[in-house]
Amino acid sequence: MITMTIALIAHDAKKELMVQFCIAYCGILSRYNLCATGTTGKNVSEATGLPIQRYFSGSQGGGEQIAARISCNEIDVLLFFRDPNSKNPAEENDMTLLRLCDVHNVPVATNIATAEALIMALERGDLDWREIGNPAL
C-alpha cells in the first residue's frame, strides 16, 4: 500500500489554527506522510509529536519546494490555511501553488471547514485514489 502525502502550510495568523487542527486530527494524520513549510512544521510537530518532513519557511522558499513536489505528483493533499485579511507579499507564489494543485488534481483546503471535509474523506477512504489509479499520475 502506498502512503499518501499531505502538505501543511499556514500563514502566520493561521499557524495556531493549523496546530489546533492537527492536534484534533492527530490520529488520522498519523497514518500519512506529512511535510510542511518550516515554522508550520516545527509548530505542528512540537504540539503533536507527528513526524513531519520540514522544508524552508515560506519566506525562504518553502512554498516553492512544496510546489515542486506537487509538480512531480509527490503531494496528494494540501492543507493551506491562508489569511485572507492581511496583505501577503507572497500572494503571487500562493496563487502559483493553488494553480499547480488545479493542474495536478490535488485536493486543497484553504480554511478549516474544507480541511475538516478533506480529513473526514481521508478517514472514510474516499481520497485514496492511488490505489484505484489517479488519472493525474
CSV table of N, CA and C in Angstrom, one decimal:
chain,number,residue,atom,x,y,z
A,1,MET,N,0.8,-1.2,0.0
A,1,MET,CA,0.0,0.0,0.0
A,1,MET,C,0.9,1.2,0.0
A,2,ILE,N,0.6,2.2,-0.9
A,2,ILE,CA,1.3,3.4,-1.0
A,2,ILE,C,0.7,4.4,0.0
A,3,THR,N,1.6,5.0,0.8
A,3,THR,CA,1.1,6.0,1.8
A,3,THR,C,1.0,7.4,1.1
A,4,MET,N,-0.1,8.0,1.3
A,4,MET,CA,-0.3,9.3,0.7
A,4,MET,C,0.5,10.4,1.5
A,5,THR,N,0.8,11.5,0.8
A,5,THR,CA,1.5,12.6,1.5
A,5,THR,C,0.6,13.8,1.5
A,6,ILE,N,0.5,14.4,2.7
A,6,ILE,CA,-0.2,15.6,3.0
A,6,ILE,C,0.8,16.7,3.3
A,7,ALA,N,0.6,17.8,2.6
A,7,ALA,CA,1.5,19.0,2.9
A,7,ALA,C,0.7,20.0,3.7
A,8,LEU,N,1.4,20.6,4.6
A,8,LEU,CA,0.8,21.6,5.5
A,8,LEU,C,1.5,23.0,5.4
A,9,ILE,N,0.7,24.0,5.1
A,9,ILE,CA,1.2,25.4,5.1
A,9,ILE,C,0.2,26.3,5.8
A,10,ALA,N,0.7,27.2,6.5
A,10,ALA,CA,-0.2,28.2,7.2
A,10,ALA,C,0.5,29.6,7.3
A,11,HIS,N,-0.3,30.6,6.9
A,11,HIS,CA,0.2,31.9,7.0
A,11,HIS,C,0.3,32.2,8.5
A,12,ASP,N,1.1,33.2,8.9
A,12,ASP,CA,1.4,33.5,10.3
A,12,ASP,C,0.2,33.6,11.2
A,13,ALA,N,-0.9,34.3,10.7
A,13,ALA,CA,-2.1,34.5,11.5
A,13,ALA,C,-2.9,33.2,11.6
A,14,LYS,N,-2.5,32.1,10.9
A,14,LYS,CA,-3.3,30.9,10.9
A,14,LYS,C,-2.5,29.7,11.4
A,15,LYS,N,-1.3,30.0,11.9
A,15,LYS,CA,-0.4,28.9,12.4
A,15,LYS,C,-1.0,28.2,13.6
A,16,GLU,N,-1.5,28.9,14.5
A,16,GLU,CA,-2.1,28.3,15.7
A,16,GLU,C,-3.3,27.5,15.4
A,17,LEU,N,-4.1,28.0,14.4
A,17,LEU,CA,-5.3,27.2,13.9
A,17,LEU,C,-4.8,25.9,13.3
A,18,MET,N,-3.8,25.9,12.6
A,18,MET,CA,-3.2,24.7,12.0
A,18,MET,C,-2.8,23.7,13.1
A,19,VAL,N,-2.1,24.3,14.1
A,19,VAL,CA,-1.7,23.4,15.2
A,19,VAL,C,-2.9,22.8,15.9
A,20,GLN,N,-3.9,23.6,16.2
A,20,GLN,CA,-5.1,23.0,16.8
A,20,GLN,C,-5.8,22.0,16.0
A,21,PHE,N,-5.9,22.3,14.7
A,21,PHE,CA,-6.5,21.3,13.7
A,21,PHE,C,-5.7,20.0,13.8
A,22,CYS,N,-4.4,20.1,13.7
A,22,CYS,CA,-3.6,18.9,13.7
A,22,CYS,C,-3.6,18.1,15.0
A,23,ILE,N,-3.8,18.8,16.1
A,23,ILE,CA,-4.0,18.2,17.4
A,23,ILE,C,-5.3,17.4,17.4
A,24,ALA,N,-6.3,18.0,16.9
A,24,ALA,CA,-7.7,17.4,16.8
A,24,ALA,C,-7.7,16.2,15.9
A,25,TYR,N,-7.0,16.2,14.8
A,25,TYR,CA,-7.0,15.1,13.9
A,25,TYR,C,-5.7,14.3,13.8
A,26,CYS,N,-5.0,14.4,14.9
A,26,CYS,CA,-3.7,13.7,15.0
A,26,CYS,C,-3.8,12.2,14.7
A,27,GLY,N,-4.8,11.6,15.1
A,27,GLY,CA,-5.0,10.1,14.9
A,27,GLY,C,-5.1,9.8,13.4
A,28,ILE,N,-5.8,10.6,12.7
A,28,ILE,CA,-5.9,10.4,11.2
A,28,ILE,C,-4.6,10.8,10.5
A,29,LEU,N,-4.1,12.0,10.9
A,29,LEU,CA,-2.9,12.5,10.2
A,29,LEU,C,-1.7,11.5,10.4
A,30,SER,N,-1.7,10.8,11.5
A,30,SER,CA,-0.5,9.9,11.8
A,30,SER,C,-0.4,8.8,10.8
A,31,ARG,N,-1.5,8.5,10.0
A,31,ARG,CA,-1.4,7.4,9.1
A,31,ARG,C,-0.8,7.8,7.7
A,32,TYR,N,-0.4,9.1,7.6
A,32,TYR,CA,0.0,9.6,6.3
A,32,TYR,C,1.4,10.2,6.5
A,33,ASN,N,2.1,10.3,5.4
A,33,ASN,CA,3.4,11.1,5.3
A,33,ASN,C,3.0,12.6,5.4
A,34,LEU,N,3.7,13.3,6.2
A,34,LEU,CA,3.4,14.8,6.3
A,34,LEU,C,4.6,15.5,6.0
A,35,CYS,N,4.4,16.6,5.3
A,35,CYS,CA,5.5,17.6,5.1
A,35,CYS,C,4.9,19.0,5.3
A,36,ALA,N,5.8,20.0,5.5
A,36,ALA,CA,5.3,21.3,5.8
A,36,ALA,C,6.4,22.3,5.6
A,37,THR,N,6.0,23.6,5.4
A,37,THR,CA,6.9,24.7,5.5
A,37,THR,C,7.5,24.7,6.9
A,38,GLY,N,8.7,25.4,7.0
A,38,GLY,CA,9.5,25.3,8.2
A,38,GLY,C,8.8,25.5,9.5
A,39,THR,N,8.3,26.7,9.7
A,39,THR,CA,7.7,27.1,11.0
A,39,THR,C,6.4,26.3,11.3
A,40,THR,N,5.6,26.2,10.3
A,40,THR,CA,4.4,25.4,10.4
A,40,THR,C,4.7,24.0,10.9
A,41,GLY,N,5.6,23.4,10.2
A,41,GLY,CA,6.0,22.0,10.5
A,41,GLY,C,6.6,21.9,11.9
A,42,LYS,N,7.4,22.8,12.3
A,42,LYS,CA,8.0,22.9,13.6
A,42,LYS,C,6.9,23.0,14.7
A,43,ASN,N,6.0,23.9,14.5
A,43,ASN,CA,4.9,24.1,15.5
A,43,ASN,C,4.0,22.9,15.6
A,44,VAL,N,3.6,22.3,14.5
A,44,VAL,CA,2.8,21.1,14.5
A,44,VAL,C,3.5,19.9,15.1
A,45,SER,N,4.7,19.7,14.7
A,45,SER,CA,5.5,18.6,15.2
A,45,SER,C,5.7,18.7,16.7
A,46,GLU,N,6.0,19.8,17.2
A,46,GLU,CA,6.2,20.0,18.7
A,46,GLU,C,4.9,19.8,19.4
A,47,ALA,N,3.8,20.2,18.9
A,47,ALA,CA,2.5,20.1,19.5
A,47,ALA,C,1.9,18.7,19.5
A,48,THR,N,2.2,18.0,18.4
A,48,THR,CA,1.5,16.7,18.2
A,48,THR,C,2.5,15.5,18.3
A,49,GLY,N,3.8,15.7,18.2
A,49,GLY,CA,4.7,14.6,18.1
A,49,GLY,C,4.7,13.9,16.8
A,50,LEU,N,4.0,14.4,15.8
A,50,LEU,CA,3.9,13.8,14.5
A,50,LEU,C,5.3,14.0,13.7
A,51,PRO,N,5.8,13.0,13.0
A,51,PRO,CA,7.0,13.2,12.2
A,51,PRO,C,6.6,14.0,11.0
A,52,ILE,N,7.3,15.1,10.7
A,52,ILE,CA,7.0,16.0,9.6
A,52,ILE,C,8.3,16.3,8.8
A,53,GLN,N,8.3,16.1,7.5
A,53,GLN,CA,9.4,16.5,6.7
A,53,GLN,C,9.3,18.0,6.6
A,54,ARG,N,10.3,18.7,7.0
A,54,ARG,CA,10.2,20.2,7.0
A,54,ARG,C,11.0,20.8,5.9
A,55,TYR,N,10.4,21.7,5.2
A,55,TYR,CA,11.1,22.5,4.2
A,55,TYR,C,11.5,23.8,4.7
A,56,PHE,N,12.0,24.7,3.9
A,56,PHE,CA,12.3,26.1,4.3
A,56,PHE,C,11.0,26.7,4.8
A,57,SER,N,11.2,27.8,5.6
A,57,SER,CA,10.0,28.6,5.9
A,57,SER,C,9.4,29.2,4.6
A,58,GLY,N,8.2,29.7,4.7
A,58,GLY,CA,7.5,30.2,3.5
A,58,GLY,C,8.3,31.4,2.9
A,59,SER,N,8.8,32.3,3.7
A,59,SER,CA,9.5,33.4,3.2
A,59,SER,C,10.9,33.1,2.6
A,60,GLN,N,11.4,31.9,2.9
A,60,GLN,CA,12.7,31.4,2.3
A,60,GLN,C,12.5,30.4,1.2
A,61,GLY,N,11.3,30.2,0.7
A,61,GLY,CA,11.0,29.3,-0.4
A,61,GLY,C,10.4,28.0,-0.1
A,62,GLY,N,9.9,27.8,1.1
A,62,GLY,CA,9.3,26.5,1.4
A,62,GLY,C,8.1,26.2,0.6
A,63,GLY,N,7.3,27.2,0.3
A,63,GLY,CA,6.1,27.0,-0.5
A,63,GLY,C,6.5,26.6,-1.9
A,64,GLU,N,7.6,27.1,-2.4
A,64,GLU,CA,8.1,26.7,-3.7
A,64,GLU,C,8.6,25.3,-3.7
A,65,GLN,N,9.2,24.9,-2.6
A,65,GLN,CA,9.6,23.5,-2.5
A,65,GLN,C,8.4,22.5,-2.5
A,66,ILE,N,7.4,22.9,-1.8
A,66,ILE,CA,6.2,22.0,-1.9
A,66,ILE,C,5.5,22.1,-3.2
A,67,ALA,N,5.6,23.2,-3.9
A,67,ALA,CA,5.0,23.4,-5.3
A,67,ALA,C,5.8,22.4,-6.2
A,68,ALA,N,7.1,22.3,-6.0
A,68,ALA,CA,7.9,21.4,-6.9
A,68,ALA,C,7.4,20.0,-6.7
A,69,ARG,N,7.2,19.6,-5.4
A,69,ARG,CA,6.7,18.2,-5.1
A,69,ARG,C,5.3,18.0,-5.7
A,70,ILE,N,4.5,19.0,-5.7
A,70,ILE,CA,3.1,18.9,-6.4
A,70,ILE,C,3.3,18.6,-7.9
A,71,SER,N,4.2,19.4,-8.5
A,71,SER,CA,4.5,19.3,-9.9
A,71,SER,C,5.0,17.9,-10.3
A,72,CYS,N,5.7,17.2,-9.3
A,72,CYS,CA,6.2,15.8,-9.5
A,72,CYS,C,5.2,14.8,-9.0
A,73,ASN,N,4.0,15.2,-8.8
A,73,ASN,CA,3.0,14.2,-8.3
A,73,ASN,C,3.4,13.5,-7.0
A,74,GLU,N,4.0,14.2,-6.1
A,74,GLU,CA,4.5,13.7,-4.8
A,74,GLU,C,3.7,14.1,-3.6
A,75,ILE,N,2.7,15.0,-3.8
A,75,ILE,CA,1.8,15.5,-2.8
A,75,ILE,C,0.4,15.1,-3.2
A,76,ASP,N,-0.3,14.5,-2.2
A,76,ASP,CA,-1.7,14.1,-2.5
A,76,ASP,C,-2.8,15.0,-2.0
A,77,VAL,N,-2.5,15.7,-1.0
A,77,VAL,CA,-3.4,16.7,-0.4
A,77,VAL,C,-2.7,17.9,0.1
A,78,LEU,N,-3.2,19.1,-0.1
A,78,LEU,CA,-2.6,20.3,0.5
A,78,LEU,C,-3.5,20.9,1.5
A,79,LEU,N,-3.1,21.1,2.7
A,79,LEU,CA,-3.9,21.9,3.7
A,79,LEU,C,-3.1,23.2,3.8
A,80,PHE,N,-3.7,24.3,3.3
A,80,PHE,CA,-3.0,25.6,3.2
A,80,PHE,C,-3.9,26.6,3.8
A,81,PHE,N,-3.7,26.9,5.1
A,81,PHE,CA,-4.5,27.8,5.9
A,81,PHE,C,-4.0,29.2,5.6
A,82,ARG,N,-4.8,29.9,4.7
A,82,ARG,CA,-4.5,31.2,4.3
A,82,ARG,C,-5.2,32.3,5.1
A,83,ASP,N,-4.5,33.5,5.2
A,83,ASP,CA,-5.1,34.6,5.9
A,83,ASP,C,-5.6,35.6,4.9
A,84,PRO,N,-6.9,35.6,4.7
A,84,PRO,CA,-7.5,36.5,3.6
A,84,PRO,C,-7.5,38.0,4.1
A,85,ASN,N,-7.3,38.2,5.4
A,85,ASN,CA,-7.4,39.6,5.9
A,85,ASN,C,-6.2,40.4,6.0
A,86,SER,N,-5.0,39.8,5.6
A,86,SER,CA,-3.8,40.6,5.6
A,86,SER,C,-3.1,40.6,4.3
A,87,LYS,N,-2.4,41.6,4.0
A,87,LYS,CA,-1.7,41.7,2.7
A,87,LYS,C,-0.5,40.8,2.8
A,88,ASN,N,-0.4,39.9,1.8
A,88,ASN,CA,0.6,38.9,1.8
A,88,ASN,C,1.6,39.2,0.7
A,89,PRO,N,2.9,39.5,1.0
A,89,PRO,CA,3.8,39.8,-0.1
A,89,PRO,C,4.1,38.6,-1.0
A,90,ALA,N,3.8,37.4,-0.6
A,90,ALA,CA,4.0,36.2,-1.4
A,90,ALA,C,2.7,35.8,-2.1
A,91,GLU,N,1.7,36.7,-2.3
A,91,GLU,CA,0.5,36.3,-2.9
A,91,GLU,C,0.6,35.6,-4.3
A,92,GLU,N,1.5,36.1,-5.0
A,92,GLU,CA,1.8,35.5,-6.4
A,92,GLU,C,2.2,34.1,-6.2
A,93,ASN,N,3.1,33.8,-5.3
A,93,ASN,CA,3.6,32.4,-5.1
A,93,ASN,C,2.4,31.6,-4.6
A,94,ASP,N,1.6,32.1,-3.7
A,94,ASP,CA,0.4,31.4,-3.2
A,94,ASP,C,-0.5,31.0,-4.4
A,95,MET,N,-0.7,31.9,-5.3
A,95,MET,CA,-1.6,31.6,-6.4
A,95,MET,C,-1.0,30.6,-7.4
A,96,THR,N,0.3,30.6,-7.5
A,96,THR,CA,1.0,29.6,-8.3
A,96,THR,C,0.8,28.2,-7.6
A,97,LEU,N,1.0,28.1,-6.3
A,97,LEU,CA,0.8,26.9,-5.6
A,97,LEU,C,-0.6,26.3,-5.8
A,98,LEU,N,-1.6,27.2,-5.7
A,98,LEU,CA,-3.0,26.8,-5.9
A,98,LEU,C,-3.3,26.4,-7.3
A,99,ARG,N,-2.7,27.1,-8.3
A,99,ARG,CA,-2.8,26.7,-9.7
A,99,ARG,C,-2.2,25.3,-9.9
A,100,LEU,N,-1.1,25.0,-9.4
A,100,LEU,CA,-0.5,23.7,-9.5
A,100,LEU,C,-1.4,22.6,-9.0
A,101,CYS,N,-2.0,22.9,-7.9
A,101,CYS,CA,-3.0,21.9,-7.3
A,101,CYS,C,-4.1,21.7,-8.3
A,102,ASP,N,-4.6,22.7,-9.0
A,102,ASP,CA,-5.6,22.5,-10.0
A,102,ASP,C,-5.0,21.7,-11.2
A,103,VAL,N,-3.9,22.1,-11.6
A,103,VAL,CA,-3.3,21.4,-12.8
A,103,VAL,C,-3.0,19.9,-12.5
A,104,HIS,N,-2.6,19.6,-11.3
A,104,HIS,CA,-2.2,18.2,-11.0
A,104,HIS,C,-3.3,17.5,-10.2
A,105,ASN,N,-4.5,18.1,-10.1
A,105,ASN,CA,-5.7,17.4,-9.5
A,105,ASN,C,-5.4,17.1,-8.0
A,106,VAL,N,-4.8,18.0,-7.3
A,106,VAL,CA,-4.5,17.8,-5.9
A,106,VAL,C,-5.6,18.5,-5.0
A,107,PRO,N,-6.3,17.8,-4.2
A,107,PRO,CA,-7.3,18.4,-3.3
A,107,PRO,C,-6.6,19.4,-2.4
A,108,VAL,N,-7.2,20.6,-2.3
A,108,VAL,CA,-6.6,21.6,-1.4
A,108,VAL,C,-7.6,22.3,-0.6
A,109,ALA,N,-7.3,22.5,0.7
A,109,ALA,CA,-8.2,23.2,1.6
A,109,ALA,C,-7.5,24.5,2.1
A,110,THR,N,-8.1,25.6,1.9
A,110,THR,CA,-7.6,26.9,2.3
A,110,THR,C,-8.2,27.4,3.6
A,111,ASN,N,-9.1,26.6,4.2
A,111,ASN,CA,-9.7,27.0,5.5
A,111,ASN,C,-10.0,25.8,6.3
A,112,ILE,N,-10.3,26.0,7.6
A,112,ILE,CA,-10.6,24.8,8.4
A,112,ILE,C,-11.8,24.0,8.1
A,113,ALA,N,-12.8,24.7,7.5
A,113,ALA,CA,-14.0,23.9,7.2
A,113,ALA,C,-13.7,22.9,6.1
A,114,THR,N,-13.0,23.4,5.0
A,114,THR,CA,-12.7,22.5,3.9
A,114,THR,C,-11.6,21.4,4.4
A,115,ALA,N,-10.7,21.8,5.2
A,115,ALA,CA,-9.7,20.9,5.7
A,115,ALA,C,-10.4,19.7,6.5
A,116,GLU,N,-11.4,20.1,7.3
A,116,GLU,CA,-12.1,19.0,8.0
A,116,GLU,C,-12.9,18.1,7.0
A,117,ALA,N,-13.4,18.7,6.0
A,117,ALA,CA,-14.1,17.8,5.0
A,117,ALA,C,-13.1,16.9,4.3
A,118,LEU,N,-11.9,17.4,4.0
A,118,LEU,CA,-10.9,16.5,3.4
A,118,LEU,C,-10.4,15.4,4.3
A,119,ILE,N,-10.2,15.8,5.6
A,119,ILE,CA,-9.7,14.8,6.6
A,119,ILE,C,-10.8,13.7,6.8
A,120,MET,N,-12.0,14.1,6.8
A,120,MET,CA,-13.1,13.1,7.0
A,120,MET,C,-13.2,12.2,5.8
A,121,ALA,N,-13.0,12.8,4.6
A,121,ALA,CA,-13.0,12.0,3.4
A,121,ALA,C,-11.8,11.0,3.4
A,122,LEU,N,-10.6,11.4,3.9
A,122,LEU,CA,-9.5,10.5,4.1
A,122,LEU,C,-9.9,9.4,5.0
A,123,GLU,N,-10.5,9.8,6.1
A,123,GLU,CA,-10.9,8.8,7.2
A,123,GLU,C,-11.8,7.7,6.6
A,124,ARG,N,-12.7,8.1,5.7
A,124,ARG,CA,-13.6,7.2,5.1
A,124,ARG,C,-13.0,6.4,3.9
A,125,GLY,N,-11.8,6.9,3.4
A,125,GLY,CA,-11.2,6.2,2.3
A,125,GLY,C,-11.6,6.8,1.0
A,126,ASP,N,-12.3,7.9,1.0
A,126,ASP,CA,-12.8,8.5,-0.3
A,126,ASP,C,-11.7,9.1,-1.1
A,127,LEU,N,-10.5,9.4,-0.5
A,127,LEU,CA,-9.5,10.1,-1.3
A,127,LEU,C,-8.3,9.2,-1.6
A,128,ASP,N,-8.4,7.9,-1.3
A,128,ASP,CA,-7.2,7.1,-1.6
A,128,ASP,C,-7.2,6.6,-3.0
A,129,TRP,N,-7.1,7.6,-3.9
A,129,TRP,CA,-7.2,7.3,-5.4
A,129,TRP,C,-6.0,6.6,-5.9
A,130,ARG,N,-4.8,6.7,-5.2
A,130,ARG,CA,-3.6,6.0,-5.7
A,130,ARG,C,-3.8,4.5,-5.8
A,131,GLU,N,-4.7,4.0,-5.0
A,131,GLU,CA,-5.0,2.5,-5.0
A,131,GLU,C,-5.9,2.1,-6.2
A,132,ILE,N,-6.7,3.1,-6.6
A,132,ILE,CA,-7.6,2.8,-7.7
A,132,ILE,C,-7.1,3.4,-9.0
A,133,GLY,N,-6.1,4.2,-9.0
A,133,GLY,CA,-5.5,4.8,-10.2
A,133,GLY,C,-5.9,6.2,-10.4
A,134,ASN,N,-5.0,7.1,-10.0
A,134,ASN,CA,-5.2,8.6,-10.2
A,134,ASN,C,-5.0,8.9,-11.6
A,135,PRO,N,-6.0,9.5,-12.3
A,135,PRO,CA,-5.8,9.9,-13.7
A,135,PRO,C,-4.7,10.9,-13.9
A,136,ALA,N,-4.3,11.6,-12.8
A,136,ALA,CA,-3.2,12.6,-13.0
A,136,ALA,C,-1.8,12.0,-12.9
A,137,LEU,N,-1.7,10.7,-12.6
A,137,LEU,CA,-0.4,10.0,-12.5
A,137,LEU,C,-0.1,9.3,-13.7
